[in-house]
PDB file of C-alpha atoms and ligand atoms in Angstrom:
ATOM      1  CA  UNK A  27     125.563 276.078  11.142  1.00 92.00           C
ATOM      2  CA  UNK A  28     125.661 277.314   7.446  1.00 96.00           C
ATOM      3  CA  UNK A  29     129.448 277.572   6.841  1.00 97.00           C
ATOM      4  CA  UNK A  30     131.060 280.404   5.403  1.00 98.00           C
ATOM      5  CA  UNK A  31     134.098 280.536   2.525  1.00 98.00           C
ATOM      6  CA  UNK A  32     135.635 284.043   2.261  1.00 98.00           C
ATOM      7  CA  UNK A  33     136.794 284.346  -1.336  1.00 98.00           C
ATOM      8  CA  UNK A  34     139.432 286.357  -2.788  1.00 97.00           C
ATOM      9  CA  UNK A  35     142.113 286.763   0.141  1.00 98.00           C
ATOM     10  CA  UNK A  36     145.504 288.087  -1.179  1.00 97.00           C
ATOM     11  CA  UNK A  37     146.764 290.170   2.527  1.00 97.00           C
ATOM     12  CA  UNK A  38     148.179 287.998   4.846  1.00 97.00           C
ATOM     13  CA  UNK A  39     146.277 290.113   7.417  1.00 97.00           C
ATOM     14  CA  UNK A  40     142.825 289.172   5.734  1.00 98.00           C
ATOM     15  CA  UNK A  41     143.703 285.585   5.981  1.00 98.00           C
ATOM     16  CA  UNK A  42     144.292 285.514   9.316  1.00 98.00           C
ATOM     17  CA  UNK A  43     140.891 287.450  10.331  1.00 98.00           C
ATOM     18  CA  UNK A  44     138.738 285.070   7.799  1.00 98.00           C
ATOM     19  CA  UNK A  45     140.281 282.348   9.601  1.00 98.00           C
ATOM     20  CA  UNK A  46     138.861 283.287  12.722  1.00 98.00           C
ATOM     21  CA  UNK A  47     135.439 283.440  11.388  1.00 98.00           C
ATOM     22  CA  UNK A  48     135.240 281.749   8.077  1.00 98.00           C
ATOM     23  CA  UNK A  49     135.165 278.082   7.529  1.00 98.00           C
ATOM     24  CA  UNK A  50     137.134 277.909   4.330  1.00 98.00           C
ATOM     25  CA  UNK A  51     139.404 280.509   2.500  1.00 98.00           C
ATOM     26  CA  UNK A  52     139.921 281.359  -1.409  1.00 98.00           C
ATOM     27  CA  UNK A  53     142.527 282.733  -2.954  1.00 98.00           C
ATOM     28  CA  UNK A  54     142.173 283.008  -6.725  1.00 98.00           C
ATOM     29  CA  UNK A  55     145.525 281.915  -8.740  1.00 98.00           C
ATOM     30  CA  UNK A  56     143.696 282.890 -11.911  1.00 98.00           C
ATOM     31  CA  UNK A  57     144.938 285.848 -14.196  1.00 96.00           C
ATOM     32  CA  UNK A  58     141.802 286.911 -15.392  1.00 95.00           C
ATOM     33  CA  UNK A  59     141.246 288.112 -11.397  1.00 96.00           C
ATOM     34  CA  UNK A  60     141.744 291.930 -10.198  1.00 95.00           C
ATOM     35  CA  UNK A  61     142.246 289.777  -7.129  1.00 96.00           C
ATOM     36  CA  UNK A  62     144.895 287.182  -8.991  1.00 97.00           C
ATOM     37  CA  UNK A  63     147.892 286.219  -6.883  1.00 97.00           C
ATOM     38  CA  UNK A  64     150.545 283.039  -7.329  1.00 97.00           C
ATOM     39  CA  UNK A  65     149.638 280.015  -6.144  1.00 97.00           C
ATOM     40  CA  UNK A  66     152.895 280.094  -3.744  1.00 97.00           C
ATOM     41  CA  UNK A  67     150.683 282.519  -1.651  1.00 98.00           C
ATOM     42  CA  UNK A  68     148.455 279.578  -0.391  1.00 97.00           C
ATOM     43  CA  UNK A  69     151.209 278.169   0.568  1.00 96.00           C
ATOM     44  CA  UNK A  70     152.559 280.876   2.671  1.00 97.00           C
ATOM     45  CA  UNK A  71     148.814 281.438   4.369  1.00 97.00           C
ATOM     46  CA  UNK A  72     149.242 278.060   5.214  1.00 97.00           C
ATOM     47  CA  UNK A  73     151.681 278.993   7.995  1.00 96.00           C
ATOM     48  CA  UNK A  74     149.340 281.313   9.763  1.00 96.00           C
ATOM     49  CA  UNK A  75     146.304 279.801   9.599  1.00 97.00           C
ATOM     50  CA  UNK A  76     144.291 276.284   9.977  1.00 95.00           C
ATOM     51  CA  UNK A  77     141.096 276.479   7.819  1.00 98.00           C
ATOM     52  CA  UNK A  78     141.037 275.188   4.321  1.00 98.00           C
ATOM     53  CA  UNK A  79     141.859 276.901   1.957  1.00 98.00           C
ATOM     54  CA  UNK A  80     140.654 276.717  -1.770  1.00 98.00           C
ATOM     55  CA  UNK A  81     142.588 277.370  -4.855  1.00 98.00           C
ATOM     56  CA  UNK A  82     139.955 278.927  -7.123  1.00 98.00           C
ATOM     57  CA  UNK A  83     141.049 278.655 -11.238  1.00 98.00           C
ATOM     58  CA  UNK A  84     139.250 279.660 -14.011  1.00 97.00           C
ATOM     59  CA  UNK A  85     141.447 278.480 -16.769  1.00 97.00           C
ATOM     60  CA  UNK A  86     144.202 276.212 -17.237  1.00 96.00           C
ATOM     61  CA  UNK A  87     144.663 271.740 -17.198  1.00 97.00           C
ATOM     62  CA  UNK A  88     143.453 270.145 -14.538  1.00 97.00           C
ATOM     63  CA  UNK A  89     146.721 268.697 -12.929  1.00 96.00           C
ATOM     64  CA  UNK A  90     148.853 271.440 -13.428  1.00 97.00           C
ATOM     65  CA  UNK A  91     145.997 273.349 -11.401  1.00 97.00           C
ATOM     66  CA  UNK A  92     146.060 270.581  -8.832  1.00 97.00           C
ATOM     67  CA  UNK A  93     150.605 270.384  -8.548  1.00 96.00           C
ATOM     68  CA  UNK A  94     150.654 274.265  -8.224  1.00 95.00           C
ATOM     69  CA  UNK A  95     150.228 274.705  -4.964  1.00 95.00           C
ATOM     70  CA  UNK A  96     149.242 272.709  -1.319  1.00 95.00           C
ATOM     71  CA  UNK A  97     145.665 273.730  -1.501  1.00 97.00           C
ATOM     72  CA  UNK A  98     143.047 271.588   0.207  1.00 98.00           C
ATOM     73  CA  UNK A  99     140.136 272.204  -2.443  1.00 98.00           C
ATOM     74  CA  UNK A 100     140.849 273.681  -6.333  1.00 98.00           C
ATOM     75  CA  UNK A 101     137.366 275.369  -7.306  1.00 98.00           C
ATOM     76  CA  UNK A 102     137.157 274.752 -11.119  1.00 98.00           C
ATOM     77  CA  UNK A 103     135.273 277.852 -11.860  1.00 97.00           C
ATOM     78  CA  UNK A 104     134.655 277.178 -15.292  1.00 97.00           C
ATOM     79  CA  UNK A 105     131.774 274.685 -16.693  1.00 97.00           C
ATOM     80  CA  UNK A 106     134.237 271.038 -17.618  1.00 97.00           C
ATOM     81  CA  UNK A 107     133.892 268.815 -20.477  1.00 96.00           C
ATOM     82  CA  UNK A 108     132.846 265.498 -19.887  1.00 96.00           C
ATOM     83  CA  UNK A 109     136.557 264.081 -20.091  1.00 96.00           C
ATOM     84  CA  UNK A 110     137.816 266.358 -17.088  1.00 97.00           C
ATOM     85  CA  UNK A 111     134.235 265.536 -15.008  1.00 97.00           C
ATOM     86  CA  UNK A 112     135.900 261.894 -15.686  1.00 96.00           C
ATOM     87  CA  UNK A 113     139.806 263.307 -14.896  1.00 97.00           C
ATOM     88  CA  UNK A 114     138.735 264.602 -11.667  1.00 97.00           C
ATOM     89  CA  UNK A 115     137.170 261.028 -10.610  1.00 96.00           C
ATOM     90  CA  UNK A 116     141.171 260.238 -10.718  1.00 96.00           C
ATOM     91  CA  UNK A 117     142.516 262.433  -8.475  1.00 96.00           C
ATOM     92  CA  UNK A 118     142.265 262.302  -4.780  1.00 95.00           C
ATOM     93  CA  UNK A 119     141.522 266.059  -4.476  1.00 96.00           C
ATOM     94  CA  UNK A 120     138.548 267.453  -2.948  1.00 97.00           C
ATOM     95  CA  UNK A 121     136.745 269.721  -5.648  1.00 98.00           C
ATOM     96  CA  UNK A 122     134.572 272.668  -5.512  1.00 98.00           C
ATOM     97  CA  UNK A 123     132.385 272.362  -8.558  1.00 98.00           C
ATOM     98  CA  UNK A 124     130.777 275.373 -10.419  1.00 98.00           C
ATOM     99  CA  UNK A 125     127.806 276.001 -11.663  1.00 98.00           C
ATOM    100  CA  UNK A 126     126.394 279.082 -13.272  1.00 97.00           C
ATOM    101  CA  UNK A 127     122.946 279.624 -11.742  1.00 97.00           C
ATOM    102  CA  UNK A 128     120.908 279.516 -15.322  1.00 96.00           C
ATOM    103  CA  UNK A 129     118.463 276.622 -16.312  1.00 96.00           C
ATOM    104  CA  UNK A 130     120.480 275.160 -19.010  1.00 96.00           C
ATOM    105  CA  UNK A 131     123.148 273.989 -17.033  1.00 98.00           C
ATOM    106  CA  UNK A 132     120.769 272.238 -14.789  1.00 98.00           C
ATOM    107  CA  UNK A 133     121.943 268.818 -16.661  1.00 97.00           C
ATOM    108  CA  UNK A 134     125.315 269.645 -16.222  1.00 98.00           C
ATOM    109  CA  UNK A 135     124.863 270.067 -12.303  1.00 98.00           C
ATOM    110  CA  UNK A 136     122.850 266.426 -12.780  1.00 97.00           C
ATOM    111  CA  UNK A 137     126.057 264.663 -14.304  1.00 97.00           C
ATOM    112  CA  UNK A 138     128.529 266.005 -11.448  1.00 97.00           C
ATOM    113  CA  UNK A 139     126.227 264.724  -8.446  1.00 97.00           C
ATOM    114  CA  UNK A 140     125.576 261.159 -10.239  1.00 96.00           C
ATOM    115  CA  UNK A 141     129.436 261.416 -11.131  1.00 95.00           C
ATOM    116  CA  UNK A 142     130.931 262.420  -7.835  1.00 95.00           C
ATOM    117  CA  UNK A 143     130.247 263.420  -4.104  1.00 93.00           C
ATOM    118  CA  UNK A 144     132.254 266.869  -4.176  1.00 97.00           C
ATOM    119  CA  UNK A 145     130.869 270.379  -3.023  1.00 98.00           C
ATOM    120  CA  UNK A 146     128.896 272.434  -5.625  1.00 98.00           C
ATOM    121  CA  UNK A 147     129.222 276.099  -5.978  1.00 98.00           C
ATOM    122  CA  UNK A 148     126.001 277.837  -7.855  1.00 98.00           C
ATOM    123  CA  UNK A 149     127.498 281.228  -8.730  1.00 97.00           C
ATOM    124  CA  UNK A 150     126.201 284.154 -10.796  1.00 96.00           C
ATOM    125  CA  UNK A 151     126.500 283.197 -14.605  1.00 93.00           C
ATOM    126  CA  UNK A 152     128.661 286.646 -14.867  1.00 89.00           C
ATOM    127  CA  UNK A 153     131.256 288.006 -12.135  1.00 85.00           C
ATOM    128  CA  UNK A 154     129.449 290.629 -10.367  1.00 83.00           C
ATOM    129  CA  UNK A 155     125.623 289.570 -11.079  1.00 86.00           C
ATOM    130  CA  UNK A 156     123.293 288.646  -8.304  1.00 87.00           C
ATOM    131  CA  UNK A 157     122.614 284.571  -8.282  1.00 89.00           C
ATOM    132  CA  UNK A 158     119.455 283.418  -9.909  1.00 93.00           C
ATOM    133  CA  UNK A 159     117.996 282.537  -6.121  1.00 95.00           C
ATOM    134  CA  UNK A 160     115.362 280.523  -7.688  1.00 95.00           C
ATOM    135  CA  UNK A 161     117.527 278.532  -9.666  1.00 97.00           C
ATOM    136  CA  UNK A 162     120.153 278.210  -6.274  1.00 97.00           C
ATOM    137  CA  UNK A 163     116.910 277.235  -4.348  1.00 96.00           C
ATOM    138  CA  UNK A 164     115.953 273.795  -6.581  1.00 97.00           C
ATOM    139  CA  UNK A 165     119.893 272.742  -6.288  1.00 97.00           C
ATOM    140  CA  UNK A 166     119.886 273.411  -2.448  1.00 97.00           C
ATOM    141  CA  UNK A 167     117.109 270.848  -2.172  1.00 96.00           C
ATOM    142  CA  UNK A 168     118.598 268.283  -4.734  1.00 96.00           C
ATOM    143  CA  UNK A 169     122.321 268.089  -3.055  1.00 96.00           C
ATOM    144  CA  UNK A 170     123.292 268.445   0.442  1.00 95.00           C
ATOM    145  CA  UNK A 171     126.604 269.955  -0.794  1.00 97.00           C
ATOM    146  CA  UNK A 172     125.267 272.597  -2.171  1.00 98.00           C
ATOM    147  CA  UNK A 173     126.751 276.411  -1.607  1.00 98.00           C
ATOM    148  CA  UNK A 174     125.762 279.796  -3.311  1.00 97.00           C
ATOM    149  CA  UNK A 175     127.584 282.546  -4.214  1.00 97.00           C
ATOM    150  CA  UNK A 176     127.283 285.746  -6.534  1.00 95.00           C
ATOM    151  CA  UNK A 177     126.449 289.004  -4.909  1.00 94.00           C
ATOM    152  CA  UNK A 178     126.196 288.755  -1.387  1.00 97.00           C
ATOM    153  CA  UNK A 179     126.649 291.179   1.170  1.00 97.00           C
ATOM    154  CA  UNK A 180     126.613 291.852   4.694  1.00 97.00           C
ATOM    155  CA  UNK A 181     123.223 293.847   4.091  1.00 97.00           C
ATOM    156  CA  UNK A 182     121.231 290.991   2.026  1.00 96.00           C
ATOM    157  CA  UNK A 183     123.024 287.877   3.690  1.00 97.00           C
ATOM    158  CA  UNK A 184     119.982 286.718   5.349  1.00 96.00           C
ATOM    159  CA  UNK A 185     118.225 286.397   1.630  1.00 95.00           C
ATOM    160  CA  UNK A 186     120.626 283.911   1.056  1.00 96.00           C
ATOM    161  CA  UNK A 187     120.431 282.082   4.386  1.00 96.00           C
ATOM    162  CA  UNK A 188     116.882 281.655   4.377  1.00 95.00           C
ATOM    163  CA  UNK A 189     117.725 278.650   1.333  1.00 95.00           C
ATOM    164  CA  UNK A 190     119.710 276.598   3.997  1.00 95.00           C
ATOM    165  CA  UNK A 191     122.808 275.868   1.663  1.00 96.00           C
ATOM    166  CA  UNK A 192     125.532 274.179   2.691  1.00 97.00           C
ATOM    167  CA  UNK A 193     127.599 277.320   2.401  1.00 97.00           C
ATOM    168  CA  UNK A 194     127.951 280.750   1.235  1.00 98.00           C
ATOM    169  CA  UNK A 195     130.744 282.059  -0.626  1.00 98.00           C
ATOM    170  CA  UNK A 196     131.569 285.874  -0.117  1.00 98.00           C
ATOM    171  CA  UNK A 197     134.248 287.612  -2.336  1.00 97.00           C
ATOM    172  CA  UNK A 198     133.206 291.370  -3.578  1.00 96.00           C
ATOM    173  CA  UNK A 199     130.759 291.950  -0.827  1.00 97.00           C
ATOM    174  CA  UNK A 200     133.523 291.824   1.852  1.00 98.00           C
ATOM    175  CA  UNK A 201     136.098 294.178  -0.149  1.00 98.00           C
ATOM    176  CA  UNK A 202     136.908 297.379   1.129  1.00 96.00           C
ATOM    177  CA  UNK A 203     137.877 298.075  -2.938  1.00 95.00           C
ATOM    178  CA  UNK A 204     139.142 295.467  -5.301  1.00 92.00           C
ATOM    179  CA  UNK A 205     141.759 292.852  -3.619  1.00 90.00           C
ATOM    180  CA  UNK A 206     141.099 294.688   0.084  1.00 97.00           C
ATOM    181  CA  UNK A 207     139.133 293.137   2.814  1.00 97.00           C
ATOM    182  CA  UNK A 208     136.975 294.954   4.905  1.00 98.00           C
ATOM    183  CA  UNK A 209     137.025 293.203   8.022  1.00 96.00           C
ATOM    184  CA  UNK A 210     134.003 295.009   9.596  1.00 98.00           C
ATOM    185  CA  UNK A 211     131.883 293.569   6.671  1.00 98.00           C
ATOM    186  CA  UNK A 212     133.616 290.269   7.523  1.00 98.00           C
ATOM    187  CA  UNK A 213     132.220 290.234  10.930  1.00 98.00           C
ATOM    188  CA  UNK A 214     129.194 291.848  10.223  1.00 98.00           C
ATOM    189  CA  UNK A 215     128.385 288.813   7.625  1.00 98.00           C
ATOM    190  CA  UNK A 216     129.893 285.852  10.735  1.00 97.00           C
ATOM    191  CA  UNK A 217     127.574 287.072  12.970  1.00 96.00           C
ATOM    192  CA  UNK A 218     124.920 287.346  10.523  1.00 96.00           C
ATOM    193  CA  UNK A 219     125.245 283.494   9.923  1.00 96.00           C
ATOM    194  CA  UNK A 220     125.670 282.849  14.010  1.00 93.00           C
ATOM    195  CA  UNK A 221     123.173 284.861  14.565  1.00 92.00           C
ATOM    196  CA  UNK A 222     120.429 282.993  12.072  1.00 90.00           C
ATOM    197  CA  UNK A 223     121.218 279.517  13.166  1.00 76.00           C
ATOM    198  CA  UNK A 224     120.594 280.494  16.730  1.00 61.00           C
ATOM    199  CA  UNK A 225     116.892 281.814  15.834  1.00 61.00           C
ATOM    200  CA  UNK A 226     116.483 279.100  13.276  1.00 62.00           C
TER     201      UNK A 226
HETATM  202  O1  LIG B   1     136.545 286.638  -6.939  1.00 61.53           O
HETATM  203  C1  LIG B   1     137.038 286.618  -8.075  1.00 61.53           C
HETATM  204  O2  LIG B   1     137.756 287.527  -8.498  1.00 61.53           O
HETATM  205  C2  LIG B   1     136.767 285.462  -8.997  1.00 61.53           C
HETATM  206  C3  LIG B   1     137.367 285.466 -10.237  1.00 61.53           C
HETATM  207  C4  LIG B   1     137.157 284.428 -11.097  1.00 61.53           C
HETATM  208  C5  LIG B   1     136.345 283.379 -10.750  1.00 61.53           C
HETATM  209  C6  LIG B   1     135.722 283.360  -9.529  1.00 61.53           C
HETATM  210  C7  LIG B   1     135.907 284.394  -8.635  1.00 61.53           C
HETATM  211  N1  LIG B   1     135.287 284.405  -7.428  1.00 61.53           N
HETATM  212  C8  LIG B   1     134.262 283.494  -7.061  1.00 61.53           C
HETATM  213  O3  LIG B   1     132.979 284.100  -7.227  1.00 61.53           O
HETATM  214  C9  LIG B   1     132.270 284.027  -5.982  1.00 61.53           C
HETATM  215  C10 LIG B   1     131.265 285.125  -5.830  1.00 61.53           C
HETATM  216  O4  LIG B   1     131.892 286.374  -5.885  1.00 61.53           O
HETATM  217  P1  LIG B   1     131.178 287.710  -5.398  1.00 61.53           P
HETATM  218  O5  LIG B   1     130.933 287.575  -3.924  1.00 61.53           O
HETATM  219  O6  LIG B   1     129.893 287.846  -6.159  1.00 61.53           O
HETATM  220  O7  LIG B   1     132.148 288.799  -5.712  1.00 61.53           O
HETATM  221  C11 LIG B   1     133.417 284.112  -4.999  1.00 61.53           C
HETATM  222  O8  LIG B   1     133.112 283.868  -3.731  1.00 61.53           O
HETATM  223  C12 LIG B   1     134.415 283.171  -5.634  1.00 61.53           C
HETATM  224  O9  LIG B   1     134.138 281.812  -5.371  1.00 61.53           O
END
């Protein structure tokens, strides 16, 4: 089944519902987020529930980003240099690797699957654009790690299904407003994805 990371929890009551029906968990520790919170938060939704959950970071060093909190994945959500791309090979974190979905950095998603085995996140080149599908499409086919984000919702989930990523990352589209979940549009979107790999 096509697994399913909720992005953006910051309610203890959200975390607990996207645990029940999401695979992994996000919780964005970056400032420039309306939906920022500490990185101690992860560690308290780590007492209530048992899927991953990812750190997601925009800015900041790489092992200050990895010591802040008990995360199981950091999402670097920012293209790296080709010194961190080598810093992360030292580490013994697992990584969620961004991509913006635009041509040029097609070289750049080249380097981190000959460079490492870590998940791949093609996203929307700007926060609140719909992913380049075409461009998600190719990368689907090239890595088997391989999920997409960028403007999903529970009404045009199925577009995004029909690429058979690994995953699909939801953050805005499940938001009641900005930092609330809406946990009818969390269901709606799990059974979505049940629902397609049993007619698949
Ligand atoms: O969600 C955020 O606020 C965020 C901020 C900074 C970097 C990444 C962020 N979220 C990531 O973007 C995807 C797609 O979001 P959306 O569904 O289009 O709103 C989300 O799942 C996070 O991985």
């Amino acid at each position: 089944m096509i697994k399913i990371k909720f992005c953006g929890i910051s309610h203890i009551e959200d975390a607990i519902l996207a645990s029940k029906l999401a695979d992994f968990l996000g919780v964005v520790t970056d400032p420039i987020s309306p939906r920022y919170v500490k990185p101690e938060f992860i560690n308290i939704v780590k007492r209530f529930v048992d899927k991953p959950i990812v750190n997601v970071k925009v800015n900041g060093d790489l092992r200050v980003i990895i010591n802040e909190s008990d995360a199981d994945y950091v999402q670097l959500h920012r293209v790296l240099s080709d010194n961190e791309i080598e810093e992360t090979l030292s580490y013994s974190k697992k990584f969620i690797f961004y991509v913006p979905a635009n041509e040029k950095f097609y070289s750049y998603f080249n380097t981190i699957i000959k460079k490492t085995n870590h998940l791949i996140l093609v996203d929307s080149e700007k926060k609140g654009e719909k992913v380049n599908l075409e461009f998600a499409k190719k990368l689907v086919k090239e890595y088997d790690k391989v999920g997409i984000g960028g403007g999903i919702t529970p009404d045009n989930v199925e577009e995004f299904l029909s690429l058979n990523p690994y995953w699909i990352d939801i953050s805005s589209g499940i938001e009641k407003y900005k930092t609330k979940k809406d946990q009818e549009k969390m269901i709606k979107i799990s059974e979505k994805v049940k629902k397609w790999t049993f007619i698949q």
